[in-house]
PDB file of C-alpha atoms in Angstrom:
ATOM      1  CA  ASP A  20      12.209   4.118  18.945  1.00 65.00           C
ATOM      2  CA  THR A  21       9.026   5.504  16.565  1.00 71.00           C
ATOM      3  CA  ALA A  22      10.580   5.489  13.143  1.00 92.00           C
ATOM      4  CA  VAL A  23       8.515   8.370  12.163  1.00 96.00           C
ATOM      5  CA  SER A  24       6.899  10.177  14.706  1.00 96.00           C
ATOM      6  CA  GLN A  25       4.326  12.876  14.505  1.00 96.00           C
ATOM      7  CA  THR A  26       2.818  15.361  17.027  1.00 96.00           C
ATOM      8  CA  PRO A  27       0.003  16.161  18.191  1.00 97.00           C
ATOM      9  CA  LYS A  28      -1.774  12.988  17.742  1.00 96.00           C
ATOM     10  CA  TYR A  29      -5.249  14.857  17.944  1.00 97.00           C
ATOM     11  CA  LEU A  30      -5.739  18.642  17.226  1.00 97.00           C
ATOM     12  CA  VAL A  31      -8.854  20.451  17.989  1.00 97.00           C
ATOM     13  CA  THR A  32      -9.480  24.079  17.199  1.00 97.00           C
ATOM     14  CA  GLN A  33     -11.664  26.437  15.917  1.00 97.00           C
ATOM     15  CA  MET A  34     -12.036  27.883  12.184  1.00 97.00           C
ATOM     16  CA  GLY A  35     -10.213  30.741  11.623  1.00 97.00           C
ATOM     17  CA  ASN A  36      -7.273  29.523  13.773  1.00 97.00           C
ATOM     18  CA  ASP A  37      -3.453  28.910  12.292  1.00 97.00           C
ATOM     19  CA  LYS A  38      -2.007  25.526  13.696  1.00 97.00           C
ATOM     20  CA  SER A  39       0.868  23.043  13.257  1.00 97.00           C
ATOM     21  CA  ILE A  40       1.429  19.618  12.773  1.00 98.00           C
ATOM     22  CA  LYS A  41       5.141  18.346  13.152  1.00 97.00           C
ATOM     23  CA  CYS A  42       6.921  15.350  11.833  1.00 97.00           C
ATOM     24  CA  GLU A  43      10.483  13.750  12.243  1.00 97.00           C
ATOM     25  CA  GLN A  44      11.542  10.838  11.027  1.00 96.00           C
ATOM     26  CA  ASN A  45      15.112   9.126  12.292  1.00 95.00           C
ATOM     27  CA  LEU A  46      15.454   6.417   9.464  1.00 93.00           C
ATOM     28  CA  GLY A  47      17.932   8.942   7.728  1.00 92.00           C
ATOM     29  CA  HIS A  48      15.611   9.073   4.707  1.00 91.00           C
ATOM     30  CA  ASP A  49      15.500  11.584   2.198  1.00 88.00           C
ATOM     31  CA  THR A  50      12.453  11.829   1.018  1.00 89.00           C
ATOM     32  CA  MET A  51       9.478  13.181   3.460  1.00 91.00           C
ATOM     33  CA  TYR A  52       5.537  13.621   2.430  1.00 92.00           C
ATOM     34  CA  TRP A  53       2.595  14.678   4.195  1.00 95.00           C
ATOM     35  CA  TYR A  54      -0.680  12.487   3.264  1.00 96.00           C
ATOM     36  CA  LYS A  55      -4.571  13.885   3.799  1.00 96.00           C
ATOM     37  CA  GLN A  56      -6.956  10.830   5.031  1.00 97.00           C
ATOM     38  CA  ASP A  57     -10.451  12.248   4.289  1.00 95.00           C
ATOM     39  CA  SER A  58     -13.734  11.352   6.232  1.00 93.00           C
ATOM     40  CA  LYS A  59     -14.193   8.383   3.708  1.00 93.00           C
ATOM     41  CA  LYS A  60     -10.545   7.363   4.257  1.00 94.00           C
ATOM     42  CA  PHE A  61      -9.329   8.140   1.178  1.00 94.00           C
ATOM     43  CA  LEU A  62      -5.782   8.925   0.987  1.00 95.00           C
ATOM     44  CA  LYS A  63      -4.062  11.793  -0.941  1.00 93.00           C
ATOM     45  CA  ILE A  64      -0.890  13.325  -1.460  1.00 92.00           C
ATOM     46  CA  MET A  65      -0.009  16.871  -0.354  1.00 94.00           C
ATOM     47  CA  PHE A  66       3.453  17.815  -0.731  1.00 91.00           C
ATOM     48  CA  SER A  67       6.879  15.884  -0.624  1.00 89.00           C
ATOM     49  CA  TYR A  68      10.351  17.199   0.240  1.00 88.00           C
ATOM     50  CA  ASN A  69      13.052  15.293  -0.971  1.00 86.00           C
ATOM     51  CA  ASN A  70      16.631  16.539   0.983  1.00 84.00           C
ATOM     52  CA  LYS A  71      14.766  20.112   2.255  1.00 83.00           C
ATOM     53  CA  GLU A  72      13.991  20.475  -1.604  1.00 86.00           C
ATOM     54  CA  LEU A  73       9.819  20.774  -2.479  1.00 88.00           C
ATOM     55  CA  ILE A  74       9.615  18.170  -5.382  1.00 84.00           C
ATOM     56  CA  ILE A  75       5.541  17.594  -5.266  1.00 84.00           C
ATOM     57  CA  ASN A  76       2.951  19.943  -4.511  1.00 85.00           C
ATOM     58  CA  GLU A  77      -0.429  18.513  -5.781  1.00 86.00           C
ATOM     59  CA  THR A  78      -3.490  21.336  -5.981  1.00 79.00           C
ATOM     60  CA  VAL A  79      -3.398  22.044  -2.142  1.00 88.00           C
ATOM     61  CA  PRO A  80      -4.879  25.188  -0.739  1.00 91.00           C
ATOM     62  CA  ASN A  81      -2.287  27.824  -0.147  1.00 92.00           C
ATOM     63  CA  ARG A  82      -3.523  28.329   3.477  1.00 96.00           C
ATOM     64  CA  PHE A  83      -1.216  25.106   3.447  1.00 96.00           C
ATOM     65  CA  SER A  84       2.672  25.289   3.732  1.00 94.00           C
ATOM     66  CA  PRO A  85       4.697  22.595   4.416  1.00 94.00           C
ATOM     67  CA  LYS A  86       8.521  23.480   5.754  1.00 94.00           C
ATOM     68  CA  SER A  87      11.387  21.375   6.165  1.00 93.00           C
ATOM     69  CA  PRO A  88      14.154  22.809   8.229  1.00 92.00           C
ATOM     70  CA  ASP A  89      16.723  19.700   7.195  1.00 92.00           C
ATOM     71  CA  LYS A  90      16.241  16.109   5.755  1.00 89.00           C
ATOM     72  CA  ALA A  91      15.069  14.920   9.042  1.00 95.00           C
ATOM     73  CA  HIS A  92      12.043  17.117   9.758  1.00 96.00           C
ATOM     74  CA  LEU A  93       8.635  18.257   7.531  1.00 96.00           C
ATOM     75  CA  ASN A  94       6.274  20.521   9.529  1.00 96.00           C
ATOM     76  CA  LEU A  95       3.339  21.373   8.283  1.00 97.00           C
ATOM     77  CA  HIS A  96       1.654  24.902   8.785  1.00 97.00           C
ATOM     78  CA  ILE A  97      -2.285  25.503   8.398  1.00 97.00           C
ATOM     79  CA  ASN A  98      -3.585  29.188   8.290  1.00 96.00           C
ATOM     80  CA  SER A  99      -7.010  30.394   8.852  1.00 97.00           C
ATOM     81  CA  LEU A 100      -8.658  26.832   9.241  1.00 97.00           C
ATOM     82  CA  GLU A 101     -11.685  25.663   7.920  1.00 97.00           C
ATOM     83  CA  LEU A 102     -14.364  23.221   8.691  1.00 96.00           C
ATOM     84  CA  GLY A 103     -13.690  21.255   5.311  1.00 94.00           C
ATOM     85  CA  ASP A 104      -9.459  21.021   6.488  1.00 96.00           C
ATOM     86  CA  SER A 105     -10.836  18.193   8.963  1.00 97.00           C
ATOM     87  CA  ALA A 106      -8.845  15.394   8.256  1.00 97.00           C
ATOM     88  CA  VAL A 107      -6.386  12.868   9.576  1.00 97.00           C
ATOM     89  CA  TYR A 108      -2.731  14.009   8.299  1.00 98.00           C
ATOM     90  CA  PHE A 109      -0.145  11.490   7.509  1.00 97.00           C
ATOM     91  CA  CYS A 110       3.547  12.042   7.809  1.00 97.00           C
ATOM     92  CA  ALA A 111       5.994   9.365   5.753  1.00 94.00           C
ATOM     93  CA  SER A 112       8.998   9.151   4.605  1.00 92.00           C
ATOM     94  CA  SER A 113      11.539   6.744   2.008  1.00 88.00           C
ATOM     95  CA  PRO A 114      14.681   6.224   1.468  1.00 84.00           C
ATOM     96  CA  ASP A 115      14.500   7.528  -2.059  1.00 72.00           C
ATOM     97  CA  ARG A 116      12.008   9.227  -4.904  1.00 55.00           C
ATOM     98  CA  GLY A 117      11.247   6.150  -6.183  1.00 54.00           C
ATOM     99  CA  ARG A 118      11.249   2.398  -5.493  1.00 65.00           C
ATOM    100  CA  GLU A 119      11.046   2.267  -1.591  1.00 76.00           C
ATOM    101  CA  LYS A 120       7.913   1.654   0.442  1.00 85.00           C
ATOM    102  CA  LEU A 121       6.901   4.717   2.854  1.00 89.00           C
ATOM    103  CA  PHE A 122       7.047   4.512   6.369  1.00 92.00           C
ATOM    104  CA  PHE A 123       4.465   6.736   7.882  1.00 95.00           C
ATOM    105  CA  GLY A 124       3.812   8.153  10.981  1.00 95.00           C
ATOM    106  CA  SER A 125       0.465   7.368  13.243  1.00 95.00           C
ATOM    107  CA  GLY A 126      -1.386  10.505  12.273  1.00 96.00           C
ATOM    108  CA  THR A 127      -2.530  13.372  13.128  1.00 97.00           C
ATOM    109  CA  GLN A 128      -6.469  13.634  13.595  1.00 97.00           C
ATOM    110  CA  LEU A 129      -7.231  17.309  12.976  1.00 97.00           C
ATOM    111  CA  SER A 130     -11.230  18.443  13.884  1.00 97.00           C
ATOM    112  CA  VAL A 131     -12.059  22.331  12.988  1.00 97.00           C
ATOM    113  CA  LEU A 132     -15.358  23.534  15.038  1.00 96.00           C
TER     114      LEU A 132
ATOM    115  CA  ALA B  25      -2.494   9.403 -14.980  1.00 72.00           C
ATOM    116  CA  GLN B  26      -2.367   6.598 -12.633  1.00 80.00           C
ATOM    117  CA  LYS B  27      -5.550   4.894 -10.866  1.00 91.00           C
ATOM    118  CA  ILE B  28      -6.424   2.244  -8.680  1.00 96.00           C
ATOM    119  CA  THR B  29      -9.237   0.819  -8.199  1.00 97.00           C
ATOM    120  CA  GLN B  30     -11.094  -1.442  -5.189  1.00 97.00           C
ATOM    121  CA  THR B  31     -14.321  -2.313  -5.935  1.00 96.00           C
ATOM    122  CA  GLN B  32     -14.969  -4.389  -2.898  1.00 96.00           C
ATOM    123  CA  PRO B  33     -15.902  -1.678   0.383  1.00 95.00           C
ATOM    124  CA  GLY B  34     -16.616  -4.004   2.428  1.00 96.00           C
ATOM    125  CA  MET B  35     -15.409  -7.797   2.718  1.00 96.00           C
ATOM    126  CA  PHE B  36     -16.292 -10.702   5.425  1.00 97.00           C
ATOM    127  CA  VAL B  37     -14.394 -13.729   6.091  1.00 97.00           C
ATOM    128  CA  GLN B  38     -14.447 -16.308   8.781  1.00 97.00           C
ATOM    129  CA  GLU B  39     -11.538 -16.991  10.571  1.00 97.00           C
ATOM    130  CA  LYS B  40      -9.086 -19.247   9.429  1.00 97.00           C
ATOM    131  CA  GLU B  41     -10.455 -19.071   5.863  1.00 97.00           C
ATOM    132  CA  ALA B  42      -8.558 -17.345   3.032  1.00 98.00           C
ATOM    133  CA  VAL B  43      -9.763 -13.964   1.664  1.00 98.00           C
ATOM    134  CA  THR B  44      -8.810 -12.156  -1.682  1.00 98.00           C
ATOM    135  CA  LEU B  45      -8.944  -8.290  -1.887  1.00 98.00           C
ATOM    136  CA  ASP B  46      -9.071  -7.043  -5.231  1.00 98.00           C
ATOM    137  CA  CYS B  47      -6.985  -4.236  -6.991  1.00 98.00           C
ATOM    138  CA  THR B  48      -6.813  -3.203 -10.439  1.00 98.00           C
ATOM    139  CA  TYR B  49      -4.562  -0.472 -11.599  1.00 96.00           C
ATOM    140  CA  ASP B  50      -4.389   2.170 -15.159  1.00 94.00           C
ATOM    141  CA  THR B  51      -0.794   3.445 -15.724  1.00 89.00           C
ATOM    142  CA  SER B  52       1.114   4.018 -19.113  1.00 86.00           C
ATOM    143  CA  ASP B  53       4.185   3.512 -17.270  1.00 84.00           C
ATOM    144  CA  GLN B  54       6.186   0.411 -17.774  1.00 86.00           C
ATOM    145  CA  SER B  55       7.980   0.518 -14.421  1.00 86.00           C
ATOM    146  CA  TYR B  56       5.911   0.842 -11.557  1.00 89.00           C
ATOM    147  CA  GLY B  57       5.454  -0.792  -7.622  1.00 92.00           C
ATOM    148  CA  LEU B  58       2.269  -1.990  -6.360  1.00 95.00           C
ATOM    149  CA  PHE B  59       2.094  -1.868  -2.518  1.00 95.00           C
ATOM    150  CA  TRP B  60      -0.699  -2.994  -0.147  1.00 97.00           C
ATOM    151  CA  TYR B  61      -1.067  -1.296   3.497  1.00 97.00           C
ATOM    152  CA  LYS B  62      -3.274  -2.212   6.034  1.00 98.00           C
ATOM    153  CA  GLN B  63      -4.740   0.329   8.653  1.00 97.00           C
ATOM    154  CA  PRO B  64      -6.159  -1.030  11.577  1.00 96.00           C
ATOM    155  CA  SER B  65      -9.226   0.699  13.717  1.00 95.00           C
ATOM    156  CA  SER B  66      -5.927   2.368  15.621  1.00 93.00           C
ATOM    157  CA  GLY B  67      -4.875   4.352  12.469  1.00 93.00           C
ATOM    158  CA  GLU B  68      -1.758   3.375  12.047  1.00 94.00           C
ATOM    159  CA  MET B  69      -0.858   2.658   8.533  1.00 95.00           C
ATOM    160  CA  ILE B  70       1.799  -0.700   8.084  1.00 95.00           C
ATOM    161  CA  PHE B  71       3.138  -1.739   5.418  1.00 94.00           C
ATOM    162  CA  LEU B  72       2.239  -5.273   3.921  1.00 96.00           C
ATOM    163  CA  ILE B  73       3.819  -6.323   0.410  1.00 95.00           C
ATOM    164  CA  TYR B  74       5.411  -4.793  -2.709  1.00 94.00           C
ATOM    165  CA  GLN B  75       5.531  -6.088  -6.238  1.00 94.00           C
ATOM    166  CA  GLY B  76       7.158  -4.420  -8.871  1.00 91.00           C
ATOM    167  CA  SER B  77       6.218  -4.444 -12.477  1.00 91.00           C
ATOM    168  CA  TYR B  78       9.446  -6.476 -13.740  1.00 91.00           C
ATOM    169  CA  ASP B  79       9.145  -9.120 -10.982  1.00 90.00           C
ATOM    170  CA  GLU B  80       8.428 -12.274 -11.958  1.00 87.00           C
ATOM    171  CA  GLN B  81       7.221 -14.296  -9.567  1.00 94.00           C
ATOM    172  CA  ASN B  82       4.168 -12.884  -7.446  1.00 96.00           C
ATOM    173  CA  ALA B  83       5.121 -11.339  -4.117  1.00 96.00           C
ATOM    174  CA  THR B  84       4.800 -13.201  -0.698  1.00 97.00           C
ATOM    175  CA  GLU B  85       5.316 -12.090   3.063  1.00 95.00           C
ATOM    176  CA  GLY B  86       3.918 -14.734   5.388  1.00 97.00           C
ATOM    177  CA  ARG B  87       0.375 -15.154   5.290  1.00 98.00           C
ATOM    178  CA  TYR B  88       0.037 -11.824   2.590  1.00 98.00           C
ATOM    179  CA  SER B  89       0.562 -13.108  -0.938  1.00 98.00           C
ATOM    180  CA  LEU B  90      -0.212 -10.535  -4.031  1.00 97.00           C
ATOM    181  CA  ASN B  91      -1.624 -12.386  -7.202  1.00 97.00           C
ATOM    182  CA  PHE B  92      -0.075  -9.965  -9.763  1.00 97.00           C
ATOM    183  CA  GLN B  93      -1.737 -10.560 -13.035  1.00 96.00           C
ATOM    184  CA  LYS B  94       0.137  -7.906 -15.579  1.00 94.00           C
ATOM    185  CA  ALA B  95      -1.600  -8.325 -18.710  1.00 93.00           C
ATOM    186  CA  ARG B  96      -5.288  -7.586 -16.638  1.00 95.00           C
ATOM    187  CA  LYS B  97      -3.474  -4.822 -14.335  1.00 95.00           C
ATOM    188  CA  SER B  98      -4.542  -6.546 -11.343  1.00 97.00           C
ATOM    189  CA  ALA B  99      -2.908  -6.694  -8.017  1.00 97.00           C
ATOM    190  CA  ASN B 100      -5.035  -8.972  -5.827  1.00 98.00           C
ATOM    191  CA  LEU B 101      -4.090  -9.352  -2.062  1.00 98.00           C
ATOM    192  CA  VAL B 102      -4.560 -12.779  -0.667  1.00 98.00           C
ATOM    193  CA  ILE B 103      -4.667 -13.189   3.212  1.00 98.00           C
ATOM    194  CA  SER B 104      -4.174 -17.141   3.893  1.00 97.00           C
ATOM    195  CA  ALA B 105      -5.679 -18.298   7.593  1.00 97.00           C
ATOM    196  CA  SER B 106      -7.542 -15.191   8.601  1.00 97.00           C
ATOM    197  CA  GLN B 107      -7.391 -13.766  12.067  1.00 97.00           C
ATOM    198  CA  LEU B 108      -9.353 -11.800  14.119  1.00 97.00           C
ATOM    199  CA  GLY B 109      -6.087  -9.612  13.885  1.00 97.00           C
ATOM    200  CA  ASP B 110      -6.841  -8.981  10.426  1.00 98.00           C
ATOM    201  CA  SER B 111      -9.578  -6.976  11.076  1.00 98.00           C
ATOM    202  CA  ALA B 112      -8.846  -3.668   9.399  1.00 98.00           C
ATOM    203  CA  MET B 113      -9.006  -1.477   6.169  1.00 98.00           C
ATOM    204  CA  TYR B 114      -6.533  -2.290   3.386  1.00 98.00           C
ATOM    205  CA  PHE B 115      -5.496   0.025   0.847  1.00 98.00           C
ATOM    206  CA  CYS B 116      -3.869  -1.054  -2.936  1.00 98.00           C
ATOM    207  CA  ALA B 117      -1.384   1.747  -3.977  1.00 96.00           C
ATOM    208  CA  MET B 118       0.871   2.424  -6.766  1.00 93.00           C
ATOM    209  CA  ARG B 119       4.176   4.270  -7.686  1.00 88.00           C
ATOM    210  CA  ASP B 120       5.766   5.200 -10.759  1.00 76.00           C
ATOM    211  CA  PHE B 121       9.249   4.876 -11.230  1.00 71.00           C
ATOM    212  CA  ASN B 122       9.599   7.508 -13.940  1.00 65.00           C
ATOM    213  CA  THR B 123      13.322   8.920 -13.533  1.00 48.00           C
ATOM    214  CA  GLY B 124      13.295  12.687 -13.565  1.00 47.00           C
ATOM    215  CA  THR B 125       9.824  12.987 -12.216  1.00 48.00           C
ATOM    216  CA  ALA B 126       8.913  13.181  -8.379  1.00 59.00           C
ATOM    217  CA  SER B 127       7.379   9.744  -7.652  1.00 68.00           C
ATOM    218  CA  LYS B 128       4.184   9.592  -5.505  1.00 80.00           C
ATOM    219  CA  LEU B 129       2.261   6.917  -3.854  1.00 87.00           C
ATOM    220  CA  THR B 130      -1.531   6.680  -5.490  1.00 90.00           C
ATOM    221  CA  PHE B 131      -3.991   4.867  -3.096  1.00 95.00           C
ATOM    222  CA  GLY B 132      -7.486   3.150  -3.780  1.00 96.00           C
ATOM    223  CA  THR B 133     -10.011   3.528  -1.963  1.00 96.00           C
ATOM    224  CA  GLY B 134      -9.963   0.775   0.410  1.00 97.00           C
ATOM    225  CA  THR B 135     -11.458  -2.335   1.425  1.00 98.00           C
ATOM    226  CA  ARG B 136     -12.453  -2.772   5.110  1.00 98.00           C
ATOM    227  CA  LEU B 137     -12.256  -6.661   5.422  1.00 98.00           C
ATOM    228  CA  GLN B 138     -13.805  -8.012   9.394  1.00 98.00           C
ATOM    229  CA  VAL B 139     -13.200 -11.160   9.932  1.00 98.00           C
ATOM    230  CA  THR B 140     -15.507 -13.256  12.273  1.00 96.00           C
ATOM    231  CA  LEU B 141     -15.630 -16.181  14.603  1.00 93.00           C
TER     232      LEU B 141
END
């Protein structure tokens, strides 16, 4: 069983479209995250939710909106996609806010044409 | 603000040799954790090893060990007996343990390791 699963693995779309990436974890963790990895492989946090509550919201355009229907799911919706949104988006989870390692999903490669 | 620095964009090592990947960090927190992740060409992020700031002994996990020098703020990863499958990007990361604030993992820019025959 995959611990943190995100879909789709690849997403190719045109500029201006709206798209969503879904993430689910079956580890019983309280905290989930979205990270963005750019073309230079740099990983940066975007959002974090703890028990459906938004706890981290980095400087991200408001075209990006996370939604957590329950603590096992954290979806990422992106409006009006731009070329610069092309990246790999990783979902992750951890047991609590602090000390534990993050478990990552396999990533979603988003290409905006 | 936290900062992680990995000064080696790329490293080569011969199979069966040991290699050290450098990581320095900057934080004003007393309580924090240091992590290393591996990202092979397939793209997934694989946890390797963890060191807490109050841990007195260096962490070890199989062929991986973390050379933790708190005064120098360094947390170098040592891979012993390198294997071809170790070829990947390696990321150092830090997490602060401040209570009352949301804790996030801050990553370095990564080191690409290539293991050669």
